[in-house]
Amino acid sequence: MTYQKYLIIASKKDLAGVNITTQLSQFRNPILSTMKNSPSFDFYLREEEIVSDENLNMEKINKYDFIIFASKHQSEKKQKTLSIHAPGNWLLTQPQFGGKAGKVCPTSATFQKQLFETLNKTAKEHFLKNYQVTLECTHHGPLINKPCVFIEIGSTEMQWKDRRAGFVIAKTIFDTIENFKENPYNEIAIGIGGPHYCPNFNKIQLNSNYAISHVIPGYVSPITEEMIKEAVAKTEEELDFILLDWKGLTNAEERQRILNILDKLYLKYKKTSEIKK
């Protein structure tokens, strides 16, 4: 699993996406794009909203090994966040957010882990105070068939235009691309349960040997066999474990149902409380 050619996608309508790509352009060396054995990246600035599947240039996307969506994050609480997540929809309750019900994009647990570690480190090094660095569960479109990840600035216009936040995300993307290496020692996992911002999975991704790809949150209950199989199929690496946020599953009946599914699929599992973090 080697990624050499990366594509950074942003929307021209998205203040955070424009901020990040503007900052990232200073790191780009066009000569590297022509060299075979050096990782390199290009930009694709869309007219449509970032989550939209409309007019998505798949011919362009398919020429690259890995896709990074740079975008804004919105939340009702208006928290200042730097966040990372895989795209996809477990349910499709809001069609305006793109994608297809029950379908998620391919993603790499190892790349997400290294991106998350680098984001935490870079935010500290550049004294980006009051921003929460967090994973989010898998959610929203667009739906593509290339390994990908979203990296976002939240949650209001003031943060989207924050040049220091844009620089931290840009440097995180650049450093992760430059230094990404396969890690055969990581234990590859999918997260199940917990809230949208994944507090238990954050600690595990940052402070343990586990690398997490997709996260199925507790609020999409009932979590189905099809959802779990989709998360496994769309993880680039071979899966080692399912990590269960036990208290973040809705009730005892739901917990038992999920255990029955995991046993049926011969998937090993651990509770997040059992992982040293």
PDB file of C-alpha atoms in Angstrom:
ATOM      1  CA  MET A   1       0.000   0.000   0.000  1.00  0.00           C
ATOM      2  CA  THR A   2       2.063   2.887  -1.339  1.00  0.00           C
ATOM      3  CA  TYR A   3       0.661   6.298  -2.127  1.00  0.00           C
ATOM      4  CA  GLN A   4       2.711   8.605  -4.336  1.00  0.00           C
ATOM      5  CA  LYS A   5       0.268  10.901  -6.118  1.00  0.00           C
ATOM      6  CA  TYR A   6      -2.135  12.862  -3.926  1.00  0.00           C
ATOM      7  CA  LEU A   7      -5.001  15.125  -4.963  1.00  0.00           C
ATOM      8  CA  ILE A   8      -6.189  17.916  -2.652  1.00  0.00           C
ATOM      9  CA  ILE A   9      -9.844  18.756  -3.352  1.00  0.00           C
ATOM     10  CA  ALA A  10     -11.538  21.934  -2.121  1.00  0.00           C
ATOM     11  CA  SER A  11     -14.590  23.962  -3.098  1.00  0.00           C
ATOM     12  CA  LYS A  12     -14.281  27.547  -4.298  1.00  0.00           C
ATOM     13  CA  LYS A  13     -17.400  28.229  -2.197  1.00  0.00           C
ATOM     14  CA  ASP A  14     -15.678  27.008   0.968  1.00  0.00           C
ATOM     15  CA  LEU A  15     -13.712  29.642   2.902  1.00  0.00           C
ATOM     16  CA  ALA A  16     -11.760  27.040   4.877  1.00  0.00           C
ATOM     17  CA  GLY A  17     -10.937  25.023   1.760  1.00  0.00           C
ATOM     18  CA  VAL A  18      -9.657  28.132  -0.028  1.00  0.00           C
ATOM     19  CA  ASN A  19      -7.675  29.121   3.094  1.00  0.00           C
ATOM     20  CA  ILE A  20      -6.033  25.674   3.373  1.00  0.00           C
ATOM     21  CA  THR A  21      -5.198  25.296  -0.333  1.00  0.00           C
ATOM     22  CA  THR A  22      -3.791  28.840  -0.495  1.00  0.00           C
ATOM     23  CA  GLN A  23      -1.495  28.051   2.438  1.00  0.00           C
ATOM     24  CA  LEU A  24      -0.621  24.640   0.996  1.00  0.00           C
ATOM     25  CA  SER A  25       0.398  26.067  -2.388  1.00  0.00           C
ATOM     26  CA  GLN A  26       3.594  27.466  -0.816  1.00  0.00           C
ATOM     27  CA  PHE A  27       4.726  23.892  -0.062  1.00  0.00           C
ATOM     28  CA  ARG A  28       4.177  22.609  -3.594  1.00  0.00           C
ATOM     29  CA  ASN A  29       7.118  21.841  -5.849  1.00  0.00           C
ATOM     30  CA  PRO A  30       5.809  21.248  -9.411  1.00  0.00           C
ATOM     31  CA  ILE A  31       9.049  19.461 -10.351  1.00  0.00           C
ATOM     32  CA  LEU A  32       8.248  16.677  -7.852  1.00  0.00           C
ATOM     33  CA  SER A  33       4.999  15.963  -9.703  1.00  0.00           C
ATOM     34  CA  THR A  34       7.044  14.777 -12.679  1.00  0.00           C
ATOM     35  CA  MET A  35       9.399  12.562 -10.637  1.00  0.00           C
ATOM     36  CA  LYS A  36       8.366   8.950 -10.314  1.00  0.00           C
ATOM     37  CA  ASN A  37       9.565   8.042  -6.814  1.00  0.00           C
ATOM     38  CA  SER A  38       8.756  11.235  -4.925  1.00  0.00           C
ATOM     39  CA  PRO A  39       5.391  11.844  -3.266  1.00  0.00           C
ATOM     40  CA  SER A  40       3.626  14.843  -4.785  1.00  0.00           C
ATOM     41  CA  PHE A  41       0.268  16.557  -4.736  1.00  0.00           C
ATOM     42  CA  ASP A  42      -1.974  18.549  -7.065  1.00  0.00           C
ATOM     43  CA  PHE A  43      -5.062  20.676  -6.492  1.00  0.00           C
ATOM     44  CA  TYR A  44      -8.613  20.316  -7.742  1.00  0.00           C
ATOM     45  CA  LEU A  45     -10.789  23.337  -6.885  1.00  0.00           C
ATOM     46  CA  ARG A  46     -14.468  22.624  -7.480  1.00  0.00           C
ATOM     47  CA  GLU A  47     -17.330  25.002  -8.269  1.00  0.00           C
ATOM     48  CA  GLU A  48     -19.761  22.795  -6.328  1.00  0.00           C
ATOM     49  CA  GLU A  49     -20.007  22.342  -2.561  1.00  0.00           C
ATOM     50  CA  ILE A  50     -17.348  19.960  -1.256  1.00  0.00           C
ATOM     51  CA  VAL A  51     -19.859  17.260  -0.174  1.00  0.00           C
ATOM     52  CA  SER A  52     -21.693  17.257  -3.513  1.00  0.00           C
ATOM     53  CA  ASP A  53     -21.453  14.336  -5.936  1.00  0.00           C
ATOM     54  CA  GLU A  54     -22.597  16.600  -8.789  1.00  0.00           C
ATOM     55  CA  ASN A  55     -20.108  17.133 -11.649  1.00  0.00           C
ATOM     56  CA  LEU A  56     -17.334  15.405  -9.719  1.00  0.00           C
ATOM     57  CA  ASN A  57     -14.489  14.808 -12.163  1.00  0.00           C
ATOM     58  CA  MET A  58     -13.893  11.105 -11.532  1.00  0.00           C
ATOM     59  CA  GLU A  59     -11.575  10.815 -14.529  1.00  0.00           C
ATOM     60  CA  LYS A  60      -9.242  13.283 -12.822  1.00  0.00           C
ATOM     61  CA  ILE A  61      -9.661  11.729  -9.359  1.00  0.00           C
ATOM     62  CA  ASN A  62      -8.888   8.229 -10.636  1.00  0.00           C
ATOM     63  CA  LYS A  63      -5.410   9.316 -11.768  1.00  0.00           C
ATOM     64  CA  TYR A  64      -4.352   9.742  -8.122  1.00  0.00           C
ATOM     65  CA  ASP A  65      -3.510   7.268  -5.360  1.00  0.00           C
ATOM     66  CA  PHE A  66      -5.040   9.135  -2.428  1.00  0.00           C
ATOM     67  CA  ILE A  67      -7.531  12.006  -2.115  1.00  0.00           C
ATOM     68  CA  ILE A  68      -7.564  14.627   0.650  1.00  0.00           C
ATOM     69  CA  PHE A  69     -10.652  16.831   0.955  1.00  0.00           C
ATOM     70  CA  ALA A  70      -9.836  20.180   2.619  1.00  0.00           C
ATOM     71  CA  SER A  71     -12.938  21.893   3.936  1.00  0.00           C
ATOM     72  CA  LYS A  72     -14.883  23.751   6.583  1.00  0.00           C
ATOM     73  CA  HIS A  73     -16.685  22.062   9.438  1.00  0.00           C
ATOM     74  CA  GLN A  74     -19.987  23.370  10.777  1.00  0.00           C
ATOM     75  CA  SER A  75     -21.520  22.593  14.145  1.00  0.00           C
ATOM     76  CA  GLU A  76     -24.399  23.932  16.187  1.00  0.00           C
ATOM     77  CA  LYS A  77     -22.128  24.436  19.208  1.00  0.00           C
ATOM     78  CA  LYS A  78     -19.705  26.530  17.127  1.00  0.00           C
ATOM     79  CA  GLN A  79     -16.666  24.869  18.708  1.00  0.00           C
ATOM     80  CA  LYS A  80     -13.222  25.722  17.345  1.00  0.00           C
ATOM     81  CA  THR A  81     -12.040  22.445  15.847  1.00  0.00           C
ATOM     82  CA  LEU A  82      -9.485  20.862  13.572  1.00  0.00           C
ATOM     83  CA  SER A  83     -10.967  17.544  12.563  1.00  0.00           C
ATOM     84  CA  ILE A  84     -10.328  14.428  10.475  1.00  0.00           C
ATOM     85  CA  HIS A  85     -12.764  11.800   9.235  1.00  0.00           C
ATOM     86  CA  ALA A  86     -13.506   9.378   6.426  1.00  0.00           C
ATOM     87  CA  PRO A  87     -16.468  10.225   4.168  1.00  0.00           C
ATOM     88  CA  GLY A  88     -19.545   8.068   3.738  1.00  0.00           C
ATOM     89  CA  ASN A  89     -23.122   7.682   4.908  1.00  0.00           C
ATOM     90  CA  TRP A  90     -24.369   5.036   7.304  1.00  0.00           C
ATOM     91  CA  LEU A  91     -27.827   6.561   6.885  1.00  0.00           C
ATOM     92  CA  LEU A  92     -28.924   9.197   4.412  1.00  0.00           C
ATOM     93  CA  THR A  93     -31.201  11.422   6.443  1.00  0.00           C
ATOM     94  CA  GLN A  94     -29.978  14.619   4.764  1.00  0.00           C
ATOM     95  CA  PRO A  95     -29.580  14.149   0.978  1.00  0.00           C
ATOM     96  CA  GLN A  96     -27.999  17.611   0.610  1.00  0.00           C
ATOM     97  CA  PHE A  97     -24.880  16.187   2.268  1.00  0.00           C
ATOM     98  CA  GLY A  98     -24.106  13.923  -0.693  1.00  0.00           C
ATOM     99  CA  GLY A  99     -23.157  10.281  -0.926  1.00  0.00           C
ATOM    100  CA  LYS A 100     -25.387   7.216  -0.925  1.00  0.00           C
ATOM    101  CA  ALA A 101     -27.189   5.509   1.954  1.00  0.00           C
ATOM    102  CA  GLY A 102     -25.199   2.638   3.437  1.00  0.00           C
ATOM    103  CA  LYS A 103     -22.097   3.355   1.334  1.00  0.00           C
ATOM    104  CA  VAL A 104     -18.749   4.728   2.516  1.00  0.00           C
ATOM    105  CA  CYS A 105     -15.514   5.618   0.741  1.00  0.00           C
ATOM    106  CA  PRO A 106     -12.305   3.583   0.917  1.00  0.00           C
ATOM    107  CA  THR A 107      -9.848   4.934   3.472  1.00  0.00           C
ATOM    108  CA  SER A 108      -6.530   4.037   5.072  1.00  0.00           C
ATOM    109  CA  ALA A 109      -6.324   3.541   8.841  1.00  0.00           C
ATOM    110  CA  THR A 110      -2.542   4.051   8.723  1.00  0.00           C
ATOM    111  CA  PHE A 111      -2.756   7.312   6.785  1.00  0.00           C
ATOM    112  CA  GLN A 112      -5.500   8.629   9.071  1.00  0.00           C
ATOM    113  CA  LYS A 113      -3.442   7.773  12.147  1.00  0.00           C
ATOM    114  CA  GLN A 114      -0.333   9.533  10.842  1.00  0.00           C
ATOM    115  CA  LEU A 115      -2.411  12.530   9.723  1.00  0.00           C
ATOM    116  CA  PHE A 116      -4.013  12.763  13.185  1.00  0.00           C
ATOM    117  CA  GLU A 117      -0.668  12.458  14.998  1.00  0.00           C
ATOM    118  CA  THR A 118       0.840  15.143  12.749  1.00  0.00           C
ATOM    119  CA  LEU A 119      -2.156  17.457  13.218  1.00  0.00           C
ATOM    120  CA  ASN A 120      -1.890  17.240  17.014  1.00  0.00           C
ATOM    121  CA  LYS A 121       1.872  17.859  16.889  1.00  0.00           C
ATOM    122  CA  THR A 122       1.655  20.774  14.407  1.00  0.00           C
ATOM    123  CA  ALA A 123      -1.163  22.521  16.301  1.00  0.00           C
ATOM    124  CA  LYS A 124       0.979  22.460  19.465  1.00  0.00           C
ATOM    125  CA  GLU A 125       4.152  23.583  17.697  1.00  0.00           C
ATOM    126  CA  HIS A 126       2.361  26.590  16.218  1.00  0.00           C
ATOM    127  CA  PHE A 127       0.557  27.510  19.440  1.00  0.00           C
ATOM    128  CA  LEU A 128      -2.891  27.117  17.957  1.00  0.00           C
ATOM    129  CA  LYS A 129      -4.738  27.557  21.221  1.00  0.00           C
ATOM    130  CA  ASN A 130      -8.399  26.881  21.972  1.00  0.00           C
ATOM    131  CA  TYR A 131      -8.853  24.574  18.968  1.00  0.00           C
ATOM    132  CA  GLN A 132      -9.945  21.030  19.746  1.00  0.00           C
ATOM    133  CA  VAL A 133      -8.133  18.478  17.571  1.00  0.00           C
ATOM    134  CA  THR A 134     -10.516  15.593  17.012  1.00  0.00           C
ATOM    135  CA  LEU A 135     -11.612  12.673  14.889  1.00  0.00           C
ATOM    136  CA  GLU A 136     -15.186  12.582  13.694  1.00  0.00           C
ATOM    137  CA  CYS A 137     -17.215   9.526  12.821  1.00  0.00           C
ATOM    138  CA  THR A 138     -17.623   8.644   9.156  1.00  0.00           C
ATOM    139  CA  HIS A 139     -20.247  10.958   7.638  1.00  0.00           C
ATOM    140  CA  HIS A 140     -21.379  12.882   4.505  1.00  0.00           C
ATOM    141  CA  GLY A 141     -20.362  12.739   0.827  1.00  0.00           C
ATOM    142  CA  PRO A 142     -19.116  12.773  -1.772  1.00  0.00           C
ATOM    143  CA  LEU A 143     -18.918   9.075  -2.571  1.00  0.00           C
ATOM    144  CA  ILE A 144     -15.783   8.116  -4.498  1.00  0.00           C
ATOM    145  CA  ASN A 145     -13.944   4.847  -5.050  1.00  0.00           C
ATOM    146  CA  LYS A 146     -10.448   6.080  -4.145  1.00  0.00           C
ATOM    147  CA  PRO A 147      -8.942   6.024  -0.647  1.00  0.00           C
ATOM    148  CA  CYS A 148      -9.621   9.401   0.916  1.00  0.00           C
ATOM    149  CA  VAL A 149     -10.047  11.504   4.044  1.00  0.00           C
ATOM    150  CA  PHE A 150     -11.500  14.877   5.054  1.00  0.00           C
ATOM    151  CA  ILE A 151      -9.501  17.398   7.078  1.00  0.00           C
ATOM    152  CA  GLU A 152     -11.497  20.389   8.293  1.00  0.00           C
ATOM    153  CA  ILE A 153     -11.499  23.701  10.153  1.00  0.00           C
ATOM    154  CA  GLY A 154     -14.534  24.420  12.342  1.00  0.00           C
ATOM    155  CA  SER A 155     -16.897  25.832  13.031  1.00  0.00           C
ATOM    156  CA  THR A 156     -17.648  29.478  12.069  1.00  0.00           C
ATOM    157  CA  GLU A 157     -16.529  31.931   9.411  1.00  0.00           C
ATOM    158  CA  MET A 158     -13.985  33.414  11.816  1.00  0.00           C
ATOM    159  CA  GLN A 159     -12.193  30.048  12.095  1.00  0.00           C
ATOM    160  CA  TRP A 160     -12.569  29.179   8.403  1.00  0.00           C
ATOM    161  CA  LYS A 161     -10.650  32.344   7.536  1.00  0.00           C
ATOM    162  CA  ASP A 162      -8.108  31.943  10.374  1.00  0.00           C
ATOM    163  CA  ARG A 163      -4.760  31.939   8.526  1.00  0.00           C
ATOM    164  CA  ARG A 164      -2.913  30.238  11.365  1.00  0.00           C
ATOM    165  CA  ALA A 165      -5.439  27.393  11.417  1.00  0.00           C
ATOM    166  CA  GLY A 166      -5.180  27.155   7.613  1.00  0.00           C
ATOM    167  CA  PHE A 167      -1.396  26.995   7.858  1.00  0.00           C
ATOM    168  CA  VAL A 168      -1.516  24.258  10.534  1.00  0.00           C
ATOM    169  CA  ILE A 169      -3.797  22.114   8.350  1.00  0.00           C
ATOM    170  CA  ALA A 170      -1.676  22.820   5.244  1.00  0.00           C
ATOM    171  CA  LYS A 171       1.570  21.888   6.997  1.00  0.00           C
ATOM    172  CA  THR A 172      -0.104  18.777   8.416  1.00  0.00           C
ATOM    173  CA  ILE A 173      -1.121  17.650   4.923  1.00  0.00           C
ATOM    174  CA  PHE A 174       2.327  18.372   3.483  1.00  0.00           C
ATOM    175  CA  ASP A 175       4.263  16.693   6.307  1.00  0.00           C
ATOM    176  CA  THR A 176       2.047  13.601   6.281  1.00  0.00           C
ATOM    177  CA  ILE A 177       2.419  13.211   2.504  1.00  0.00           C
ATOM    178  CA  GLU A 178       6.193  13.681   2.743  1.00  0.00           C
ATOM    179  CA  ASN A 179       6.674  11.268   5.640  1.00  0.00           C
ATOM    180  CA  PHE A 180       3.910   8.692   5.182  1.00  0.00           C
ATOM    181  CA  LYS A 181       5.123   5.131   5.588  1.00  0.00           C
ATOM    182  CA  GLU A 182       3.338   1.840   5.819  1.00  0.00           C
ATOM    183  CA  ASN A 183       3.494   0.529   9.377  1.00  0.00           C
ATOM    184  CA  PRO A 184       3.228  -3.261   9.634  1.00  0.00           C
ATOM    185  CA  TYR A 185       3.173  -2.987  13.433  1.00  0.00           C
ATOM    186  CA  ASN A 186      -0.068  -1.010  13.633  1.00  0.00           C
ATOM    187  CA  GLU A 187      -3.124  -2.995  14.626  1.00  0.00           C
ATOM    188  CA  ILE A 188      -5.821  -1.982  12.161  1.00  0.00           C
ATOM    189  CA  ALA A 189      -9.242  -1.263  13.612  1.00  0.00           C
ATOM    190  CA  ILE A 190     -12.732   0.022  12.972  1.00  0.00           C
ATOM    191  CA  GLY A 191     -14.522   1.955  15.717  1.00  0.00           C
ATOM    192  CA  ILE A 192     -18.120   1.232  16.673  1.00  0.00           C
ATOM    193  CA  GLY A 193     -20.140   3.315  19.133  1.00  0.00           C
ATOM    194  CA  GLY A 194     -19.732   6.616  20.891  1.00  0.00           C
ATOM    195  CA  PRO A 195     -20.670  10.163  19.898  1.00  0.00           C
ATOM    196  CA  HIS A 196     -19.862  12.120  16.758  1.00  0.00           C
ATOM    197  CA  TYR A 197     -16.513  13.490  17.994  1.00  0.00           C
ATOM    198  CA  CYS A 198     -15.130  10.122  19.163  1.00  0.00           C
ATOM    199  CA  PRO A 199     -13.398  11.030  22.488  1.00  0.00           C
ATOM    200  CA  ASN A 200     -12.342   7.440  23.220  1.00  0.00           C
ATOM    201  CA  PHE A 201     -11.166   6.786  19.661  1.00  0.00           C
ATOM    202  CA  ASN A 202      -9.212  10.077  19.714  1.00  0.00           C
ATOM    203  CA  LYS A 203      -7.116   8.811  22.628  1.00  0.00           C
ATOM    204  CA  ILE A 204      -6.542   5.436  20.995  1.00  0.00           C
ATOM    205  CA  GLN A 205      -5.585   6.922  17.597  1.00  0.00           C
ATOM    206  CA  LEU A 206      -3.100   9.272  19.284  1.00  0.00           C
ATOM    207  CA  ASN A 207      -1.677   7.222  22.146  1.00  0.00           C
ATOM    208  CA  SER A 208      -1.731   3.554  21.148  1.00  0.00           C
ATOM    209  CA  ASN A 209      -0.541   1.218  18.419  1.00  0.00           C
ATOM    210  CA  TYR A 210      -4.067   0.967  16.974  1.00  0.00           C
ATOM    211  CA  ALA A 211      -4.860   2.694  13.673  1.00  0.00           C
ATOM    212  CA  ILE A 212      -8.550   3.443  13.114  1.00  0.00           C
ATOM    213  CA  SER A 213     -10.209   3.748   9.700  1.00  0.00           C
ATOM    214  CA  HIS A 214     -14.004   4.100   9.731  1.00  0.00           C
ATOM    215  CA  VAL A 215     -16.071   4.935  12.804  1.00  0.00           C
ATOM    216  CA  ILE A 216     -19.731   3.899  13.071  1.00  0.00           C
ATOM    217  CA  PRO A 217     -21.256   6.086  15.813  1.00  0.00           C
ATOM    218  CA  GLY A 218     -23.795   4.929  18.371  1.00  0.00           C
ATOM    219  CA  TYR A 219     -26.451   7.323  17.088  1.00  0.00           C
ATOM    220  CA  VAL A 220     -26.982   5.400  13.821  1.00  0.00           C
ATOM    221  CA  SER A 221     -28.489   2.547  15.877  1.00  0.00           C
ATOM    222  CA  PRO A 222     -29.496  -0.089  15.013  1.00  0.00           C
ATOM    223  CA  ILE A 223     -25.998  -0.777  13.669  1.00  0.00           C
ATOM    224  CA  THR A 224     -26.390  -3.514  11.056  1.00  0.00           C
ATOM    225  CA  GLU A 225     -24.312  -6.349   9.666  1.00  0.00           C
ATOM    226  CA  GLU A 226     -24.273  -4.500   6.318  1.00  0.00           C
ATOM    227  CA  MET A 227     -22.740  -1.386   7.931  1.00  0.00           C
ATOM    228  CA  ILE A 228     -19.992  -3.406   9.582  1.00  0.00           C
ATOM    229  CA  LYS A 229     -19.211  -5.350   6.388  1.00  0.00           C
ATOM    230  CA  GLU A 230     -19.077  -2.059   4.451  1.00  0.00           C
ATOM    231  CA  ALA A 231     -16.605  -0.553   6.953  1.00  0.00           C
ATOM    232  CA  VAL A 232     -14.389  -3.653   6.716  1.00  0.00           C
ATOM    233  CA  ALA A 233     -14.529  -3.728   2.907  1.00  0.00           C
ATOM    234  CA  LYS A 234     -13.667  -0.019   2.666  1.00  0.00           C
ATOM    235  CA  THR A 235     -10.613  -0.216   4.930  1.00  0.00           C
ATOM    236  CA  GLU A 236      -7.501  -0.400   2.753  1.00  0.00           C
ATOM    237  CA  GLU A 237      -5.518  -2.503   5.222  1.00  0.00           C
ATOM    238  CA  GLU A 238      -6.404  -5.969   6.494  1.00  0.00           C
ATOM    239  CA  LEU A 239      -8.470  -5.584   9.645  1.00  0.00           C
ATOM    240  CA  ASP A 240      -7.240  -6.853  13.028  1.00  0.00           C
ATOM    241  CA  PHE A 241      -9.923  -5.665  15.446  1.00  0.00           C
ATOM    242  CA  ILE A 242     -13.241  -3.979  15.970  1.00  0.00           C
ATOM    243  CA  LEU A 243     -12.981  -1.454  18.811  1.00  0.00           C
ATOM    244  CA  LEU A 244     -16.214  -1.057  20.747  1.00  0.00           C
ATOM    245  CA  ASP A 245     -17.035   2.117  22.660  1.00  0.00           C
ATOM    246  CA  TRP A 246     -19.121  -0.023  24.984  1.00  0.00           C
ATOM    247  CA  LYS A 247     -20.779   2.754  26.985  1.00  0.00           C
ATOM    248  CA  GLY A 248     -21.348   4.662  23.736  1.00  0.00           C
ATOM    249  CA  LEU A 249     -23.724   1.984  22.429  1.00  0.00           C
ATOM    250  CA  THR A 250     -27.374   2.759  23.072  1.00  0.00           C
ATOM    251  CA  ASN A 251     -28.395  -0.138  25.320  1.00  0.00           C
ATOM    252  CA  ALA A 252     -27.695  -3.737  26.367  1.00  0.00           C
ATOM    253  CA  GLU A 253     -29.817  -5.144  23.553  1.00  0.00           C
ATOM    254  CA  GLU A 254     -27.844  -3.187  20.918  1.00  0.00           C
ATOM    255  CA  ARG A 255     -24.519  -4.292  22.460  1.00  0.00           C
ATOM    256  CA  GLN A 256     -25.516  -7.944  22.362  1.00  0.00           C
ATOM    257  CA  ARG A 257     -26.818  -7.669  18.803  1.00  0.00           C
ATOM    258  CA  ILE A 258     -23.485  -6.188  17.667  1.00  0.00           C
ATOM    259  CA  LEU A 259     -21.523  -8.931  19.459  1.00  0.00           C
ATOM    260  CA  ASN A 260     -23.669 -11.543  17.689  1.00  0.00           C
ATOM    261  CA  ILE A 261     -22.887  -9.922  14.309  1.00  0.00           C
ATOM    262  CA  LEU A 262     -19.141  -9.786  15.063  1.00  0.00           C
ATOM    263  CA  ASP A 263     -19.139 -13.446  16.116  1.00  0.00           C
ATOM    264  CA  LYS A 264     -21.028 -14.404  12.962  1.00  0.00           C
ATOM    265  CA  LEU A 265     -18.452 -12.532  10.823  1.00  0.00           C
ATOM    266  CA  TYR A 266     -15.509 -13.993  12.803  1.00  0.00           C
ATOM    267  CA  LEU A 267     -14.303 -10.487  13.698  1.00  0.00           C
ATOM    268  CA  LYS A 268     -12.194 -10.035  16.814  1.00  0.00           C
ATOM    269  CA  TYR A 269     -13.134  -7.173  19.098  1.00  0.00           C
ATOM    270  CA  LYS A 270     -12.021  -5.244  22.154  1.00  0.00           C
ATOM    271  CA  LYS A 271     -13.665  -2.594  24.291  1.00  0.00           C
ATOM    272  CA  THR A 272     -12.029   0.838  24.224  1.00  0.00           C
ATOM    273  CA  SER A 273     -11.747   0.600  28.028  1.00  0.00           C
ATOM    274  CA  GLU A 274      -9.358  -2.356  27.591  1.00  0.00           C
ATOM    275  CA  ILE A 275      -6.869  -0.375  25.474  1.00  0.00           C
ATOM    276  CA  LYS A 276      -4.014   1.359  27.247  1.00  0.00           C
ATOM    277  CA  LYS A 277      -4.173   5.012  26.219  1.00  0.00           C
TER     278      LYS A 277
END
